Amino acid sequence: SDHKLDYPKTPEDMNWKKLYPGFYDEKTGKMTQNVEIADIGCGFGGLMVDLAPHFPESNILGMEIRVQVTQYVEDRITALRRKHAEDACNFQNIAVLRGNAMKFLPNFFQKAQLKKMFFCFPDPHFKQRKHKARIITNTLLSEYAYVLREGGIVYTITDVFDLHQWMAKHLEEHPLFERLDKAWEEQDECVKIMYNATEEGQKVDRNQGSKFIACFRRIPNPEL
Ligand code: SAM
């Protein structure tokens, strides 16, 4: 349960320096770049590791609710930073935060702060009465739309066809998202990375399962 979790009162209260020390400017006391990409339910962090070299100008944040898994990812990132300290990609732009992504996202991120959000192999919650626990619901989509900028992208991938249809349906019905077509998916580098990078995705490969993708663009708010 998450009653022990700390949430910043506002995004300004968040201590980003601790997570991305390489992008903290001692002189100004400000971060030199911000989180623009979020991996919701990041698990063991494989997606962030593979995205890191492609987005040197963006900080990438994994949110994960399980304590031990979060600790594992933290250690993994510390080791990568040490090993690649002198390399072009030194992994200073990825970090993990323990938290419940279904709660208080607007406490962490400013309006329109994010350009990409990933939902990779979210827990399926198969039973009907558990569907409200799914990470994509109408209410949560409005929060995701708030933290995403216009033109920002929501990526979803799952091996559970029913969940794929559920996520696609909810996103399609939401007024602030539009589905991107197969041609778009085929030319997007993040789709390729997402398809192969995550630990859950690799497990699906080993079991010769299928992977279903749906991507959506955050469209402008309608004029009032
Ligand atoms: N995305 C990773 C991957 O593809 O390998 C992990 C997939 S795993 C099936 C789902 C992950 O979401 C688990 O690690 C779980 O702890 C995490 N999770 C579930 N609900 C969450 C929530 N409300 N906030 C943050 N993480 C959550």
JSON list of C-alpha atoms and ligand atoms in Angstrom, two decimals:
[
{"chain": "A", "resi": 1, "resn": "SER", "atom": "CA", "xyz": [0.00, 0.00, 0.00]},
{"chain": "A", "resi": 2, "resn": "ASP", "atom": "CA", "xyz": [1.12, 3.56, -0.53]},
{"chain": "A", "resi": 3, "resn": "HIS", "atom": "CA", "xyz": [0.20, 5.33, 2.71]},
{"chain": "A", "resi": 4, "resn": "LYS", "atom": "CA", "xyz": [3.90, 5.58, 3.47]},
{"chain": "A", "resi": 5, "resn": "LEU", "atom": "CA", "xyz": [4.74, 7.26, 0.19]},
{"chain": "A", "resi": 6, "resn": "ASP", "atom": "CA", "xyz": [5.75, 10.89, 0.10]},
{"chain": "A", "resi": 7, "resn": "TYR", "atom": "CA", "xyz": [4.37, 13.17, -2.54]},
{"chain": "A", "resi": 8, "resn": "PRO", "atom": "CA", "xyz": [5.60, 16.69, -3.23]},
{"chain": "A", "resi": 9, "resn": "LYS", "atom": "CA", "xyz": [2.95, 19.34, -2.59]},
{"chain": "A", "resi": 10, "resn": "THR", "atom": "CA", "xyz": [3.70, 20.85, -6.00]},
{"chain": "A", "resi": 11, "resn": "PRO", "atom": "CA", "xyz": [6.17, 20.05, -8.81]},
{"chain": "A", "resi": 12, "resn": "GLU", "atom": "CA", "xyz": [8.41, 22.87, -7.51]},
{"chain": "A", "resi": 13, "resn": "ASP", "atom": "CA", "xyz": [8.75, 21.02, -4.22]},
{"chain": "A", "resi": 14, "resn": "MET", "atom": "CA", "xyz": [10.15, 17.95, -5.93]},
{"chain": "A", "resi": 15, "resn": "ASN", "atom": "CA", "xyz": [13.84, 17.32, -5.27]},
{"chain": "A", "resi": 16, "resn": "TRP", "atom": "CA", "xyz": [14.97, 16.53, -8.82]},
{"chain": "A", "resi": 17, "resn": "LYS", "atom": "CA", "xyz": [18.58, 17.25, -7.96]},
{"chain": "A", "resi": 18, "resn": "LYS", "atom": "CA", "xyz": [18.74, 14.04, -5.96]},
{"chain": "A", "resi": 19, "resn": "LEU", "atom": "CA", "xyz": [17.55, 11.98, -8.94]},
{"chain": "A", "resi": 20, "resn": "TYR", "atom": "CA", "xyz": [19.52, 13.75, -11.69]},
{"chain": "A", "resi": 21, "resn": "PRO", "atom": "CA", "xyz": [22.63, 15.23, -10.03]},
{"chain": "A", "resi": 22, "resn": "GLY", "atom": "CA", "xyz": [24.31, 15.56, -13.43]},
{"chain": "A", "resi": 23, "resn": "PHE", "atom": "CA", "xyz": [21.76, 18.14, -14.48]},
{"chain": "A", "resi": 24, "resn": "TYR", "atom": "CA", "xyz": [21.83, 20.34, -11.41]},
{"chain": "A", "resi": 25, "resn": "ASP", "atom": "CA", "xyz": [23.51, 23.73, -11.72]},
{"chain": "A", "resi": 26, "resn": "GLU", "atom": "CA", "xyz": [25.09, 24.70, -8.39]},
{"chain": "A", "resi": 27, "resn": "LYS", "atom": "CA", "xyz": [25.37, 28.35, -9.49]},
{"chain": "A", "resi": 28, "resn": "THR", "atom": "CA", "xyz": [21.70, 28.94, -10.24]},
{"chain": "A", "resi": 29, "resn": "GLY", "atom": "CA", "xyz": [20.34, 26.23, -7.93]},
{"chain": "A", "resi": 30, "resn": "LYS", "atom": "CA", "xyz": [18.22, 25.02, -10.86]},
{"chain": "A", "resi": 31, "resn": "MET", "atom": "CA", "xyz": [17.97, 21.93, -13.00]},
{"chain": "A", "resi": 32, "resn": "THR", "atom": "CA", "xyz": [19.40, 22.39, -16.49]},
{"chain": "A", "resi": 33, "resn": "GLN", "atom": "CA", "xyz": [16.96, 19.93, -18.00]},
{"chain": "A", "resi": 34, "resn": "ASN", "atom": "CA", "xyz": [13.70, 18.42, -16.82]},
{"chain": "A", "resi": 35, "resn": "VAL", "atom": "CA", "xyz": [11.83, 15.16, -16.95]},
{"chain": "A", "resi": 36, "resn": "GLU", "atom": "CA", "xyz": [10.07, 14.96, -20.31]},
{"chain": "A", "resi": 37, "resn": "ILE", "atom": "CA", "xyz": [9.60, 11.22, -20.62]},
{"chain": "A", "resi": 38, "resn": "ALA", "atom": "CA", "xyz": [7.86, 8.95, -18.10]},
{"chain": "A", "resi": 39, "resn": "ASP", "atom": "CA", "xyz": [7.81, 5.17, -17.96]},
{"chain": "A", "resi": 40, "resn": "ILE", "atom": "CA", "xyz": [4.77, 4.28, -15.87]},
{"chain": "A", "resi": 41, "resn": "GLY", "atom": "CA", "xyz": [5.25, 1.01, -13.97]},
{"chain": "A", "resi": 42, "resn": "CYS", "atom": "CA", "xyz": [8.82, 0.73, -15.24]},
{"chain": "A", "resi": 43, "resn": "GLY", "atom": "CA", "xyz": [9.55, -2.66, -13.65]},
{"chain": "A", "resi": 44, "resn": "PHE", "atom": "CA", "xyz": [13.24, -3.49, -13.97]},
{"chain": "A", "resi": 45, "resn": "GLY", "atom": "CA", "xyz": [14.00, -0.43, -16.07]},
{"chain": "A", "resi": 46, "resn": "GLY", "atom": "CA", "xyz": [15.04, -1.95, -19.40]},
{"chain": "A", "resi": 47, "resn": "LEU", "atom": "CA", "xyz": [13.08, 0.63, -21.40]},
{"chain": "A", "resi": 48, "resn": "MET", "atom": "CA", "xyz": [14.79, 3.61, -19.75]},
{"chain": "A", "resi": 49, "resn": "VAL", "atom": "CA", "xyz": [18.22, 2.08, -20.26]},
{"chain": "A", "resi": 50, "resn": "ASP", "atom": "CA", "xyz": [17.56, 1.67, -23.99]},
{"chain": "A", "resi": 51, "resn": "LEU", "atom": "CA", "xyz": [15.92, 5.10, -24.37]},
{"chain": "A", "resi": 52, "resn": "ALA", "atom": "CA", "xyz": [18.71, 6.96, -22.53]},
{"chain": "A", "resi": 53, "resn": "PRO", "atom": "CA", "xyz": [21.16, 7.38, -25.46]},
{"chain": "A", "resi": 54, "resn": "HIS", "atom": "CA", "xyz": [18.35, 8.47, -27.81]},
{"chain": "A", "resi": 55, "resn": "PHE", "atom": "CA", "xyz": [17.18, 11.37, -25.62]},
{"chain": "A", "resi": 56, "resn": "PRO", "atom": "CA", "xyz": [20.23, 13.09, -24.14]},
{"chain": "A", "resi": 57, "resn": "GLU", "atom": "CA", "xyz": [18.25, 16.36, -23.96]},
{"chain": "A", "resi": 58, "resn": "SER", "atom": "CA", "xyz": [15.43, 14.89, -21.86]},
{"chain": "A", "resi": 59, "resn": "ASN", "atom": "CA", "xyz": [15.37, 13.42, -18.41]},
{"chain": "A", "resi": 60, "resn": "ILE", "atom": "CA", "xyz": [13.52, 10.13, -18.28]},
{"chain": "A", "resi": 61, "resn": "LEU", "atom": "CA", "xyz": [11.70, 9.00, -15.14]},
{"chain": "A", "resi": 62, "resn": "GLY", "atom": "CA", "xyz": [10.57, 5.49, -14.30]},
{"chain": "A", "resi": 63, "resn": "MET", "atom": "CA", "xyz": [7.77, 5.23, -11.76]},
{"chain": "A", "resi": 64, "resn": "GLU", "atom": "CA", "xyz": [7.46, 1.96, -9.92]},
{"chain": "A", "resi": 65, "resn": "ILE", "atom": "CA", "xyz": [5.37, 0.98, -6.94]},
{"chain": "A", "resi": 66, "resn": "ARG", "atom": "CA", "xyz": [7.27, -2.08, -5.69]},
{"chain": "A", "resi": 67, "resn": "VAL", "atom": "CA", "xyz": [10.02, -1.28, -3.18]},
{"chain": "A", "resi": 68, "resn": "GLN", "atom": "CA", "xyz": [12.48, -4.00, -4.11]},
{"chain": "A", "resi": 69, "resn": "VAL", "atom": "CA", "xyz": [12.06, -3.47, -7.83]},
{"chain": "A", "resi": 70, "resn": "THR", "atom": "CA", "xyz": [12.64, 0.27, -7.39]},
{"chain": "A", "resi": 71, "resn": "GLN", "atom": "CA", "xyz": [15.79, -0.47, -5.37]},
{"chain": "A", "resi": 72, "resn": "TYR", "atom": "CA", "xyz": [17.01, -2.81, -8.10]},
{"chain": "A", "resi": 73, "resn": "VAL", "atom": "CA", "xyz": [16.55, -0.13, -10.76]},
{"chain": "A", "resi": 74, "resn": "GLU", "atom": "CA", "xyz": [18.27, 2.45, -8.58]},
{"chain": "A", "resi": 75, "resn": "ASP", "atom": "CA", "xyz": [21.29, 0.17, -8.17]},
{"chain": "A", "resi": 76, "resn": "ARG", "atom": "CA", "xyz": [21.26, -0.64, -11.86]},
{"chain": "A", "resi": 77, "resn": "ILE", "atom": "CA", "xyz": [21.37, 3.05, -12.78]},
{"chain": "A", "resi": 78, "resn": "THR", "atom": "CA", "xyz": [24.13, 3.80, -10.24]},
{"chain": "A", "resi": 79, "resn": "ALA", "atom": "CA", "xyz": [26.23, 1.02, -11.76]},
{"chain": "A", "resi": 80, "resn": "LEU", "atom": "CA", "xyz": [25.58, 2.25, -15.33]},
{"chain": "A", "resi": 81, "resn": "ARG", "atom": "CA", "xyz": [26.53, 5.80, -14.38]},
{"chain": "A", "resi": 82, "resn": "ARG", "atom": "CA", "xyz": [29.76, 4.59, -12.83]},
{"chain": "A", "resi": 83, "resn": "LYS", "atom": "CA", "xyz": [30.68, 2.31, -15.71]},
{"chain": "A", "resi": 84, "resn": "HIS", "atom": "CA", "xyz": [29.88, 4.88, -18.42]},
{"chain": "A", "resi": 85, "resn": "ALA", "atom": "CA", "xyz": [31.04, 8.05, -16.66]},
{"chain": "A", "resi": 86, "resn": "GLU", "atom": "CA", "xyz": [33.32, 8.98, -19.57]},
{"chain": "A", "resi": 87, "resn": "ASP", "atom": "CA", "xyz": [31.02, 7.85, -22.37]},
{"chain": "A", "resi": 88, "resn": "ALA", "atom": "CA", "xyz": [28.73, 9.86, -24.64]},
{"chain": "A", "resi": 89, "resn": "CYS", "atom": "CA", "xyz": [25.76, 8.36, -22.84]},
{"chain": "A", "resi": 90, "resn": "ASN", "atom": "CA", "xyz": [26.51, 8.43, -19.12]},
{"chain": "A", "resi": 91, "resn": "PHE", "atom": "CA", "xyz": [22.96, 7.60, -17.98]},
{"chain": "A", "resi": 92, "resn": "GLN", "atom": "CA", "xyz": [22.66, 10.78, -15.95]},
{"chain": "A", "resi": 93, "resn": "ASN", "atom": "CA", "xyz": [19.33, 11.35, -17.72]},
{"chain": "A", "resi": 94, "resn": "ILE", "atom": "CA", "xyz": [17.49, 8.33, -16.29]},
{"chain": "A", "resi": 95, "resn": "ALA", "atom": "CA", "xyz": [16.19, 7.82, -12.77]},
{"chain": "A", "resi": 96, "resn": "VAL", "atom": "CA", "xyz": [13.57, 5.84, -10.89]},
{"chain": "A", "resi": 97, "resn": "LEU", "atom": "CA", "xyz": [11.05, 7.01, -8.35]},
{"chain": "A", "resi": 98, "resn": "ARG", "atom": "CA", "xyz": [9.03, 4.83, -6.05]},
{"chain": "A", "resi": 99, "resn": "GLY", "atom": "CA", "xyz": [5.45, 5.91, -6.25]},
{"chain": "A", "resi": 100, "resn": "ASN", "atom": "CA", "xyz": [1.91, 5.10, -7.21]},
{"chain": "A", "resi": 101, "resn": "ALA", "atom": "CA", "xyz": [1.53, 6.52, -10.70]},
{"chain": "A", "resi": 102, "resn": "MET", "atom": "CA", "xyz": [-2.23, 6.33, -10.33]},
{"chain": "A", "resi": 103, "resn": "LYS", "atom": "CA", "xyz": [-2.08, 9.02, -7.67]},
{"chain": "A", "resi": 104, "resn": "PHE", "atom": "CA", "xyz": [-0.90, 12.61, -7.64]},
{"chain": "A", "resi": 105, "resn": "LEU", "atom": "CA", "xyz": [0.93, 12.70, -11.00]},
{"chain": "A", "resi": 106, "resn": "PRO", "atom": "CA", "xyz": [0.17, 16.45, -11.20]},
{"chain": "A", "resi": 107, "resn": "ASN", "atom": "CA", "xyz": [2.09, 16.84, -7.93]},
{"chain": "A", "resi": 108, "resn": "PHE", "atom": "CA", "xyz": [5.23, 15.68, -9.72]},
{"chain": "A", "resi": 109, "resn": "PHE", "atom": "CA", "xyz": [4.83, 17.22, -13.17]},
{"chain": "A", "resi": 110, "resn": "GLN", "atom": "CA", "xyz": [3.83, 20.65, -14.39]},
{"chain": "A", "resi": 111, "resn": "LYS", "atom": "CA", "xyz": [1.05, 20.99, -16.87]},
{"chain": "A", "resi": 112, "resn": "ALA", "atom": "CA", "xyz": [2.39, 19.99, -20.34]},
{"chain": "A", "resi": 113, "resn": "GLN", "atom": "CA", "xyz": [5.79, 19.01, -18.95]},
{"chain": "A", "resi": 114, "resn": "LEU", "atom": "CA", "xyz": [5.96, 15.58, -20.61]},
{"chain": "A", "resi": 115, "resn": "LYS", "atom": "CA", "xyz": [6.44, 14.74, -24.28]},
{"chain": "A", "resi": 116, "resn": "LYS", "atom": "CA", "xyz": [6.14, 10.96, -23.97]},
{"chain": "A", "resi": 117, "resn": "MET", "atom": "CA", "xyz": [4.49, 8.52, -21.56]},
{"chain": "A", "resi": 118, "resn": "PHE", "atom": "CA", "xyz": [5.02, 4.78, -21.77]},
{"chain": "A", "resi": 119, "resn": "PHE", "atom": "CA", "xyz": [2.67, 2.09, -20.46]},
{"chain": "A", "resi": 120, "resn": "CYS", "atom": "CA", "xyz": [4.50, -1.15, -21.09]},
{"chain": "A", "resi": 121, "resn": "PHE", "atom": "CA", "xyz": [2.86, -4.43, -20.15]},
{"chain": "A", "resi": 122, "resn": "PRO", "atom": "CA", "xyz": [0.77, -2.96, -17.35]},
{"chain": "A", "resi": 123, "resn": "ASP", "atom": "CA", "xyz": [-0.74, -5.38, -14.86]},
{"chain": "A", "resi": 124, "resn": "PRO", "atom": "CA", "xyz": [-3.84, -6.79, -16.61]},
{"chain": "A", "resi": 125, "resn": "HIS", "atom": "CA", "xyz": [-6.26, -7.08, -13.65]},
{"chain": "A", "resi": 126, "resn": "PHE", "atom": "CA", "xyz": [-8.25, -9.70, -15.51]},
{"chain": "A", "resi": 127, "resn": "LYS", "atom": "CA", "xyz": [-11.37, -9.90, -13.36]},
{"chain": "A", "resi": 128, "resn": "GLN", "atom": "CA", "xyz": [-14.23, -7.56, -14.19]},
{"chain": "A", "resi": 129, "resn": "ARG", "atom": "CA", "xyz": [-14.43, -6.17, -10.66]},
{"chain": "A", "resi": 130, "resn": "LYS", "atom": "CA", "xyz": [-10.69, -5.38, -10.82]},
{"chain": "A", "resi": 131, "resn": "HIS", "atom": "CA", "xyz": [-10.91, -3.32, -14.02]},
{"chain": "A", "resi": 132, "resn": "LYS", "atom": "CA", "xyz": [-11.07, -0.09, -12.06]},
{"chain": "A", "resi": 133, "resn": "ALA", "atom": "CA", "xyz": [-7.55, -0.87, -10.84]},
{"chain": "A", "resi": 134, "resn": "ARG", "atom": "CA", "xyz": [-6.24, -0.65, -14.41]},
{"chain": "A", "resi": 135, "resn": "ILE", "atom": "CA", "xyz": [-3.73, 2.10, -15.08]},
{"chain": "A", "resi": 136, "resn": "ILE", "atom": "CA", "xyz": [-5.72, 3.46, -18.01]},
{"chain": "A", "resi": 137, "resn": "THR", "atom": "CA", "xyz": [-9.17, 4.75, -17.06]},
{"chain": "A", "resi": 138, "resn": "ASN", "atom": "CA", "xyz": [-11.11, 7.86, -18.06]},
{"chain": "A", "resi": 139, "resn": "THR", "atom": "CA", "xyz": [-10.20, 9.74, -14.91]},
{"chain": "A", "resi": 140, "resn": "LEU", "atom": "CA", "xyz": [-6.52, 8.90, -15.12]},
{"chain": "A", "resi": 141, "resn": "LEU", "atom": "CA", "xyz": [-6.42, 9.74, -18.83]},
{"chain": "A", "resi": 142, "resn": "SER", "atom": "CA", "xyz": [-7.44, 13.28, -17.98]},
{"chain": "A", "resi": 143, "resn": "GLU", "atom": "CA", "xyz": [-4.47, 13.49, -15.61]},
{"chain": "A", "resi": 144, "resn": "TYR", "atom": "CA", "xyz": [-2.16, 12.05, -18.24]},
{"chain": "A", "resi": 145, "resn": "ALA", "atom": "CA", "xyz": [-3.51, 14.62, -20.73]},
{"chain": "A", "resi": 146, "resn": "TYR", "atom": "CA", "xyz": [-2.78, 17.38, -18.21]},
{"chain": "A", "resi": 147, "resn": "VAL", "atom": "CA", "xyz": [0.88, 16.47, -17.75]},
{"chain": "A", "resi": 148, "resn": "LEU", "atom": "CA", "xyz": [1.40, 15.77, -21.49]},
{"chain": "A", "resi": 149, "resn": "ARG", "atom": "CA", "xyz": [2.07, 18.62, -23.89]},
{"chain": "A", "resi": 150, "resn": "GLU", "atom": "CA", "xyz": [0.18, 19.09, -27.15]},
{"chain": "A", "resi": 151, "resn": "GLY", "atom": "CA", "xyz": [1.62, 16.66, -29.67]},
{"chain": "A", "resi": 152, "resn": "GLY", "atom": "CA", "xyz": [2.95, 14.47, -26.86]},
{"chain": "A", "resi": 153, "resn": "ILE", "atom": "CA", "xyz": [2.62, 10.71, -27.25]},
{"chain": "A", "resi": 154, "resn": "VAL", "atom": "CA", "xyz": [1.13, 7.95, -25.11]},
{"chain": "A", "resi": 155, "resn": "TYR", "atom": "CA", "xyz": [2.65, 4.56, -25.93]},
{"chain": "A", "resi": 156, "resn": "THR", "atom": "CA", "xyz": [0.96, 1.34, -24.88]},
{"chain": "A", "resi": 157, "resn": "ILE", "atom": "CA", "xyz": [2.06, -2.25, -25.36]},
{"chain": "A", "resi": 158, "resn": "THR", "atom": "CA", "xyz": [0.71, -5.47, -23.86]},
{"chain": "A", "resi": 159, "resn": "ASP", "atom": "CA", "xyz": [0.54, -9.18, -24.57]},
{"chain": "A", "resi": 160, "resn": "VAL", "atom": "CA", "xyz": [-3.02, -9.35, -23.20]},
{"chain": "A", "resi": 161, "resn": "PHE", "atom": "CA", "xyz": [-5.39, -8.75, -26.09]},
{"chain": "A", "resi": 162, "resn": "ASP", "atom": "CA", "xyz": [-8.33, -7.85, -23.83]},
{"chain": "A", "resi": 163, "resn": "LEU", "atom": "CA", "xyz": [-6.23, -5.22, -22.05]},
{"chain": "A", "resi": 164, "resn": "HIS", "atom": "CA", "xyz": [-5.00, -3.88, -25.41]},
{"chain": "A", "resi": 165, "resn": "GLN", "atom": "CA", "xyz": [-8.60, -3.39, -26.51]},
{"chain": "A", "resi": 166, "resn": "TRP", "atom": "CA", "xyz": [-9.47, -1.80, -23.17]},
{"chain": "A", "resi": 167, "resn": "MET", "atom": "CA", "xyz": [-6.61, 0.71, -23.32]},
{"chain": "A", "resi": 168, "resn": "ALA", "atom": "CA", "xyz": [-7.24, 1.54, -26.99]},
{"chain": "A", "resi": 169, "resn": "LYS", "atom": "CA", "xyz": [-10.98, 1.99, -26.39]},
{"chain": "A", "resi": 170, "resn": "HIS", "atom": "CA", "xyz": [-10.50, 4.33, -23.44]},
{"chain": "A", "resi": 171, "resn": "LEU", "atom": "CA", "xyz": [-7.90, 6.40, -25.23]},
{"chain": "A", "resi": 172, "resn": "GLU", "atom": "CA", "xyz": [-10.01, 6.54, -28.41]},
{"chain": "A", "resi": 173, "resn": "GLU", "atom": "CA", "xyz": [-13.02, 7.74, -26.45]},
{"chain": "A", "resi": 174, "resn": "HIS", "atom": "CA", "xyz": [-11.09, 10.45, -24.65]},
{"chain": "A", "resi": 175, "resn": "PRO", "atom": "CA", "xyz": [-11.47, 13.88, -26.30]},
{"chain": "A", "resi": 176, "resn": "LEU", "atom": "CA", "xyz": [-7.78, 14.81, -25.87]},
{"chain": "A", "resi": 177, "resn": "PHE", "atom": "CA", "xyz": [-6.20, 11.83, -27.61]},
{"chain": "A", "resi": 178, "resn": "GLU", "atom": "CA", "xyz": [-6.13, 10.61, -31.20]},
{"chain": "A", "resi": 179, "resn": "ARG", "atom": "CA", "xyz": [-4.87, 7.21, -32.33]},
{"chain": "A", "resi": 180, "resn": "LEU", "atom": "CA", "xyz": [-1.77, 7.02, -34.48]},
{"chain": "A", "resi": 181, "resn": "ASP", "atom": "CA", "xyz": [-1.84, 4.59, -37.39]},
{"chain": "A", "resi": 182, "resn": "LYS", "atom": "CA", "xyz": [0.32, 1.60, -38.28]},
{"chain": "A", "resi": 183, "resn": "ALA", "atom": "CA", "xyz": [2.42, 3.67, -40.69]},
{"chain": "A", "resi": 184, "resn": "TRP", "atom": "CA", "xyz": [3.25, 6.07, -37.86]},
{"chain": "A", "resi": 185, "resn": "GLU", "atom": "CA", "xyz": [4.14, 3.18, -35.54]},
{"chain": "A", "resi": 186, "resn": "GLU", "atom": "CA", "xyz": [6.46, 1.72, -38.15]},
{"chain": "A", "resi": 187, "resn": "GLN", "atom": "CA", "xyz": [8.53, 4.89, -38.53]},
{"chain": "A", "resi": 188, "resn": "ASP", "atom": "CA", "xyz": [8.75, 5.76, -34.82]},
{"chain": "A", "resi": 189, "resn": "GLU", "atom": "CA", "xyz": [12.02, 4.82, -33.13]},
{"chain": "A", "resi": 190, "resn": "CYS", "atom": "CA", "xyz": [10.46, 4.56, -29.68]},
{"chain": "A", "resi": 191, "resn": "VAL", "atom": "CA", "xyz": [7.96, 1.95, -30.84]},
{"chain": "A", "resi": 192, "resn": "LYS", "atom": "CA", "xyz": [10.89, -0.16, -32.00]},
{"chain": "A", "resi": 193, "resn": "ILE", "atom": "CA", "xyz": [12.70, 0.32, -28.69]},
{"chain": "A", "resi": 194, "resn": "MET", "atom": "CA", "xyz": [9.58, -0.35, -26.62]},
{"chain": "A", "resi": 195, "resn": "TYR", "atom": "CA", "xyz": [8.89, -3.53, -28.58]},
{"chain": "A", "resi": 196, "resn": "ASN", "atom": "CA", "xyz": [12.16, -5.14, -27.50]},
{"chain": "A", "resi": 197, "resn": "ALA", "atom": "CA", "xyz": [13.56, -3.33, -24.47]},
{"chain": "A", "resi": 198, "resn": "THR", "atom": "CA", "xyz": [11.41, -4.19, -21.48]},
{"chain": "A", "resi": 199, "resn": "GLU", "atom": "CA", "xyz": [11.96, -7.23, -19.30]},
{"chain": "A", "resi": 200, "resn": "GLU", "atom": "CA", "xyz": [8.29, -8.19, -19.53]},
{"chain": "A", "resi": 201, "resn": "GLY", "atom": "CA", "xyz": [8.44, -7.90, -23.32]},
{"chain": "A", "resi": 202, "resn": "GLN", "atom": "CA", "xyz": [11.45, -10.20, -23.39]},
{"chain": "A", "resi": 203, "resn": "LYS", "atom": "CA", "xyz": [9.55, -12.73, -21.28]},
{"chain": "A", "resi": 204, "resn": "VAL", "atom": "CA", "xyz": [6.70, -12.59, -23.80]},
{"chain": "A", "resi": 205, "resn": "ASP", "atom": "CA", "xyz": [9.25, -13.32, -26.56]},
{"chain": "A", "resi": 206, "resn": "ARG", "atom": "CA", "xyz": [10.57, -16.34, -24.68]},
{"chain": "A", "resi": 207, "resn": "ASN", "atom": "CA", "xyz": [7.02, -17.64, -24.34]},
{"chain": "A", "resi": 208, "resn": "GLN", "atom": "CA", "xyz": [6.35, -16.82, -28.00]},
{"chain": "A", "resi": 209, "resn": "GLY", "atom": "CA", "xyz": [3.45, -14.57, -27.08]},
{"chain": "A", "resi": 210, "resn": "SER", "atom": "CA", "xyz": [2.04, -11.71, -29.15]},
{"chain": "A", "resi": 211, "resn": "LYS", "atom": "CA", "xyz": [2.54, -8.02, -28.48]},
{"chain": "A", "resi": 212, "resn": "PHE", "atom": "CA", "xyz": [-0.16, -5.46, -29.19]},
{"chain": "A", "resi": 213, "resn": "ILE", "atom": "CA", "xyz": [0.70, -1.79, -29.59]},
{"chain": "A", "resi": 214, "resn": "ALA", "atom": "CA", "xyz": [-1.45, 1.33, -29.55]},
{"chain": "A", "resi": 215, "resn": "CYS", "atom": "CA", "xyz": [-0.08, 4.88, -29.64]},
{"chain": "A", "resi": 216, "resn": "PHE", "atom": "CA", "xyz": [-1.95, 8.14, -29.23]},
{"chain": "A", "resi": 217, "resn": "ARG", "atom": "CA", "xyz": [-1.20, 11.81, -29.75]},
{"chain": "A", "resi": 218, "resn": "ARG", "atom": "CA", "xyz": [-2.24, 14.42, -27.21]},
{"chain": "A", "resi": 219, "resn": "ILE", "atom": "CA", "xyz": [-4.33, 16.86, -29.23]},
{"chain": "A", "resi": 220, "resn": "PRO", "atom": "CA", "xyz": [-4.90, 20.52, -28.33]},
{"chain": "A", "resi": 221, "resn": "ASN", "atom": "CA", "xyz": [-7.62, 21.42, -25.85]},
{"chain": "A", "resi": 222, "resn": "PRO", "atom": "CA", "xyz": [-10.78, 22.44, -27.72]},
{"chain": "A", "resi": 223, "resn": "GLU", "atom": "CA", "xyz": [-11.37, 26.22, -27.92]},
{"chain": "A", "resi": 224, "resn": "LEU", "atom": "CA", "xyz": [-13.90, 27.40, -25.40]},
{"chain": "B", "resi": 1, "resn": "SAM", "atom": "N1", "xyz": [6.98, -2.00, -17.77]},
{"chain": "B", "resi": 1, "resn": "SAM", "atom": "C1", "xyz": [7.78, -3.11, -17.26]},
{"chain": "B", "resi": 1, "resn": "SAM", "atom": "C2", "xyz": [8.11, -4.07, -18.34]},
{"chain": "B", "resi": 1, "resn": "SAM", "atom": "O1", "xyz": [7.49, -3.99, -19.40]},
{"chain": "B", "resi": 1, "resn": "SAM", "atom": "O2", "xyz": [8.99, -4.90, -18.15]},
{"chain": "B", "resi": 1, "resn": "SAM", "atom": "C3", "xyz": [7.08, -3.80, -16.09]},
{"chain": "B", "resi": 1, "resn": "SAM", "atom": "C4", "xyz": [5.80, -4.52, -16.40]},
{"chain": "B", "resi": 1, "resn": "SAM", "atom": "S1", "xyz": [5.07, -5.28, -14.95]},
{"chain": "B", "resi": 1, "resn": "SAM", "atom": "C5", "xyz": [3.99, -6.47, -15.62]},
{"chain": "B", "resi": 1, "resn": "SAM", "atom": "C6", "xyz": [4.01, -4.01, -14.33]},
{"chain": "B", "resi": 1, "resn": "SAM", "atom": "C7", "xyz": [4.73, -3.11, -13.36]},
{"chain": "B", "resi": 1, "resn": "SAM", "atom": "O3", "xyz": [3.92, -2.00, -12.98]},
{"chain": "B", "resi": 1, "resn": "SAM", "atom": "C8", "xyz": [5.13, -3.81, -12.08]},
{"chain": "B", "resi": 1, "resn": "SAM", "atom": "O4", "xyz": [6.50, -3.64, -11.86]},
{"chain": "B", "resi": 1, "resn": "SAM", "atom": "C9", "xyz": [4.27, -3.12, -11.01]},
{"chain": "B", "resi": 1, "resn": "SAM", "atom": "O5", "xyz": [4.89, -3.09, -9.75]},
{"chain": "B", "resi": 1, "resn": "SAM", "atom": "C10", "xyz": [4.10, -1.75, -11.60]},
{"chain": "B", "resi": 1, "resn": "SAM", "atom": "N2", "xyz": [2.92, -1.01, -11.13]},
{"chain": "B", "resi": 1, "resn": "SAM", "atom": "C11", "xyz": [1.67, -1.48, -11.00]},
{"chain": "B", "resi": 1, "resn": "SAM", "atom": "N3", "xyz": [0.83, -0.53, -10.57]},
{"chain": "B", "resi": 1, "resn": "SAM", "atom": "C12", "xyz": [1.57, 0.60, -10.44]},
{"chain": "B", "resi": 1, "resn": "SAM", "atom": "C13", "xyz": [1.28, 1.93, -10.01]},
{"chain": "B", "resi": 1, "resn": "SAM", "atom": "N4", "xyz": [0.04, 2.27, -9.65]},
{"chain": "B", "resi": 1, "resn": "SAM", "atom": "N5", "xyz": [2.28, 2.83, -9.98]},
{"chain": "B", "resi": 1, "resn": "SAM", "atom": "C14", "xyz": [3.53, 2.48, -10.34]},
{"chain": "B", "resi": 1, "resn": "SAM", "atom": "N6", "xyz": [3.86, 1.24, -10.75]},
{"chain": "B", "resi": 1, "resn": "SAM", "atom": "C15", "xyz": [2.91, 0.31, -10.80]}
]
